[in-house]
Amino acid sequence: MIRKLQAVALDCADPVRLAEFYADLLGGRVIADPDEPDWVEVHGFEGTPLACQRVDGYQPPEWPGQERPQQLHLDFDVDDLDGEEKRALALGATVLERTDQIRPGANWRIYADPAGHPFCLCFH
């Protein structure tokens, strides 16, 4: 079974700026890895950590319109990536990318839920 919701990842143009905003808003702290400048996390508050992910050409969502809907994806910790993939597919998910098979050192795979929203299974 999925152990926990690992992070909520928000697409953006400037992950440091967005992470600083949420760290200030939530009373958390920014966790940045200099080797991964496109991914910055916010920890240290009650609840699931937030991650801010740089996306080239990012365009913010429009609210309440749907021309550019809200943009985020969910990351889930798993102990068995292959087993949880089988379970997710049986429940109606589709594979978008098996990142762990195409990027050395990657520990995640990307899927779409039945409505098309992306989420990741992350081996930890």
mmCIF file of C-alpha atoms in Angstrom:
data_model
loop_
_atom_site.group_PDB
_atom_site.id
_atom_site.type_symbol
_atom_site.label_atom_id
_atom_site.label_comp_id
_atom_site.label_asym_id
_atom_site.label_seq_id
_atom_site.Cartn_x
_atom_site.Cartn_y
_atom_site.Cartn_z
ATOM 1 C CA MET A 1 0.000 0.000 0.000
ATOM 2 C CA ILE A 2 1.037 3.598 -0.403
ATOM 3 C CA ARG A 3 2.645 4.689 2.868
ATOM 4 C CA LYS A 4 1.951 8.414 2.793
ATOM 5 C CA LEU A 5 1.556 11.456 0.604
ATOM 6 C CA GLN A 6 5.201 12.488 0.092
ATOM 7 C CA ALA A 7 4.758 15.991 -1.329
ATOM 8 C CA VAL A 8 2.459 18.266 -3.267
ATOM 9 C CA ALA A 9 4.460 19.656 -6.209
ATOM 10 C CA LEU A 10 3.595 23.010 -7.735
ATOM 11 C CA ASP A 11 4.811 23.961 -11.206
ATOM 12 C CA CYS A 12 6.252 27.466 -11.451
ATOM 13 C CA ALA A 13 8.825 29.681 -13.155
ATOM 14 C CA ASP A 14 10.885 30.434 -10.009
ATOM 15 C CA PRO A 15 10.913 27.577 -7.471
ATOM 16 C CA VAL A 16 13.018 29.429 -4.896
ATOM 17 C CA ARG A 17 10.697 32.434 -4.878
ATOM 18 C CA LEU A 18 7.585 30.279 -4.609
ATOM 19 C CA ALA A 19 9.137 28.107 -1.875
ATOM 20 C CA GLU A 20 10.091 31.207 0.112
ATOM 21 C CA PHE A 21 6.513 32.464 -0.159
ATOM 22 C CA TYR A 22 5.051 29.218 1.180
ATOM 23 C CA ALA A 23 7.735 28.865 3.853
ATOM 24 C CA ASP A 24 6.835 32.315 5.105
ATOM 25 C CA LEU A 25 3.109 31.714 4.788
ATOM 26 C CA LEU A 26 3.179 28.359 6.593
ATOM 27 C CA GLY A 27 6.001 28.961 9.054
ATOM 28 C CA GLY A 28 8.197 26.390 7.337
ATOM 29 C CA ARG A 29 11.694 26.350 5.942
ATOM 30 C CA VAL A 30 13.084 26.116 2.421
ATOM 31 C CA ILE A 31 15.072 22.980 1.595
ATOM 32 C CA ALA A 32 17.126 23.440 -1.580
ATOM 33 C CA ASP A 33 19.685 21.086 -3.115
ATOM 34 C CA PRO A 34 22.303 23.028 -5.128
ATOM 35 C CA ASP A 35 22.550 20.040 -7.487
ATOM 36 C CA GLU A 36 18.783 20.187 -8.212
ATOM 37 C CA PRO A 37 18.001 23.904 -8.700
ATOM 38 C CA ASP A 38 14.713 23.163 -10.466
ATOM 39 C CA TRP A 39 13.213 21.443 -7.376
ATOM 40 C CA VAL A 40 12.873 23.225 -4.009
ATOM 41 C CA GLU A 41 10.893 21.923 -1.028
ATOM 42 C CA VAL A 42 9.151 23.516 1.946
ATOM 43 C CA HIS A 43 9.254 21.543 5.229
ATOM 44 C CA GLY A 44 8.831 22.248 8.915
ATOM 45 C CA PHE A 45 5.114 22.881 9.140
ATOM 46 C CA GLU A 46 2.201 20.642 10.067
ATOM 47 C CA GLY A 47 1.150 18.622 7.047
ATOM 48 C CA THR A 48 2.522 17.342 3.795
ATOM 49 C CA PRO A 49 5.626 19.102 2.430
ATOM 50 C CA LEU A 50 5.290 21.296 -0.631
ATOM 51 C CA ALA A 51 7.677 21.148 -3.552
ATOM 52 C CA CYS A 52 8.149 23.876 -6.148
ATOM 53 C CA GLN A 53 9.246 22.683 -9.579
ATOM 54 C CA ARG A 54 10.600 24.906 -12.371
ATOM 55 C CA VAL A 55 8.818 24.465 -15.706
ATOM 56 C CA ASP A 56 10.110 26.125 -18.880
ATOM 57 C CA GLY A 57 7.523 28.453 -20.369
ATOM 58 C CA TYR A 58 5.356 28.240 -17.273
ATOM 59 C CA GLN A 59 2.008 29.988 -17.557
ATOM 60 C CA PRO A 60 0.053 30.415 -14.347
ATOM 61 C CA PRO A 61 -3.432 29.009 -14.016
ATOM 62 C CA GLU A 62 -6.396 31.292 -14.592
ATOM 63 C CA TRP A 63 -9.079 31.251 -11.968
ATOM 64 C CA PRO A 64 -11.851 30.370 -12.369
ATOM 65 C CA GLY A 65 -11.398 29.820 -16.124
ATOM 66 C CA GLN A 66 -10.211 26.561 -17.627
ATOM 67 C CA GLU A 67 -8.054 27.810 -20.496
ATOM 68 C CA ARG A 68 -5.075 27.370 -18.148
ATOM 69 C CA PRO A 69 -6.372 25.222 -15.272
ATOM 70 C CA GLN A 70 -4.680 24.700 -11.909
ATOM 71 C CA GLN A 71 -1.347 22.906 -12.203
ATOM 72 C CA LEU A 72 0.003 20.482 -9.623
ATOM 73 C CA HIS A 73 0.731 16.806 -9.149
ATOM 74 C CA LEU A 74 0.923 14.426 -6.195
ATOM 75 C CA ASP A 75 3.976 12.368 -5.161
ATOM 76 C CA PHE A 76 3.441 9.171 -3.157
ATOM 77 C CA ASP A 77 6.086 7.204 -1.189
ATOM 78 C CA VAL A 78 6.075 3.477 -1.948
ATOM 79 C CA ASP A 79 8.113 0.501 -0.766
ATOM 80 C CA ASP A 80 7.556 -1.525 -3.963
ATOM 81 C CA LEU A 81 7.546 0.516 -7.175
ATOM 82 C CA ASP A 82 6.647 -2.388 -9.481
ATOM 83 C CA GLY A 83 3.933 -3.692 -7.186
ATOM 84 C CA GLU A 84 2.348 -0.284 -6.665
ATOM 85 C CA GLU A 85 2.512 0.393 -10.398
ATOM 86 C CA LYS A 86 0.538 -2.799 -11.049
ATOM 87 C CA ARG A 87 -2.005 -1.791 -8.424
ATOM 88 C CA ALA A 88 -2.336 1.766 -9.783
ATOM 89 C CA LEU A 89 -2.789 0.486 -13.341
ATOM 90 C CA ALA A 90 -5.441 -1.967 -12.174
ATOM 91 C CA LEU A 91 -7.285 0.937 -10.578
ATOM 92 C CA GLY A 92 -7.334 2.865 -13.876
ATOM 93 C CA ALA A 93 -4.061 4.826 -13.994
ATOM 94 C CA THR A 94 -1.969 5.029 -17.154
ATOM 95 C CA VAL A 95 1.824 5.219 -17.423
ATOM 96 C CA LEU A 96 3.145 8.582 -18.600
ATOM 97 C CA GLU A 97 6.859 7.910 -18.001
ATOM 98 C CA ARG A 98 8.962 5.301 -16.227
ATOM 99 C CA THR A 99 11.563 7.866 -15.243
ATOM 100 C CA ASP A 100 13.580 5.364 -13.209
ATOM 101 C CA GLN A 101 14.198 3.403 -16.419
ATOM 102 C CA ILE A 102 15.349 6.357 -18.537
ATOM 103 C CA ARG A 103 17.236 8.607 -16.057
ATOM 104 C CA PRO A 104 20.120 7.219 -13.983
ATOM 105 C CA GLY A 105 19.491 7.740 -10.292
ATOM 106 C CA ALA A 106 15.791 8.552 -10.664
ATOM 107 C CA ASN A 107 13.541 6.748 -8.195
ATOM 108 C CA TRP A 108 10.095 7.655 -9.554
ATOM 109 C CA ARG A 109 7.586 6.937 -12.290
ATOM 110 C CA ILE A 110 4.896 9.256 -13.611
ATOM 111 C CA TYR A 111 1.266 8.263 -14.170
ATOM 112 C CA ALA A 112 -2.059 9.855 -15.005
ATOM 113 C CA ASP A 113 -5.144 9.202 -12.914
ATOM 114 C CA PRO A 114 -8.367 8.268 -14.722
ATOM 115 C CA ALA A 115 -9.169 11.964 -15.224
ATOM 116 C CA GLY A 116 -5.714 12.712 -16.645
ATOM 117 C CA HIS A 117 -4.106 14.395 -13.597
ATOM 118 C CA PRO A 118 -0.445 13.429 -13.209
ATOM 119 C CA PHE A 119 0.996 11.798 -10.089
ATOM 120 C CA CYS A 120 4.266 10.073 -9.210
ATOM 121 C CA LEU A 121 5.091 6.879 -7.369
ATOM 122 C CA CYS A 122 8.450 7.382 -5.632
ATOM 123 C CA PHE A 123 10.519 4.508 -4.235
ATOM 124 C CA HIS A 124 11.915 5.316 -0.762
#
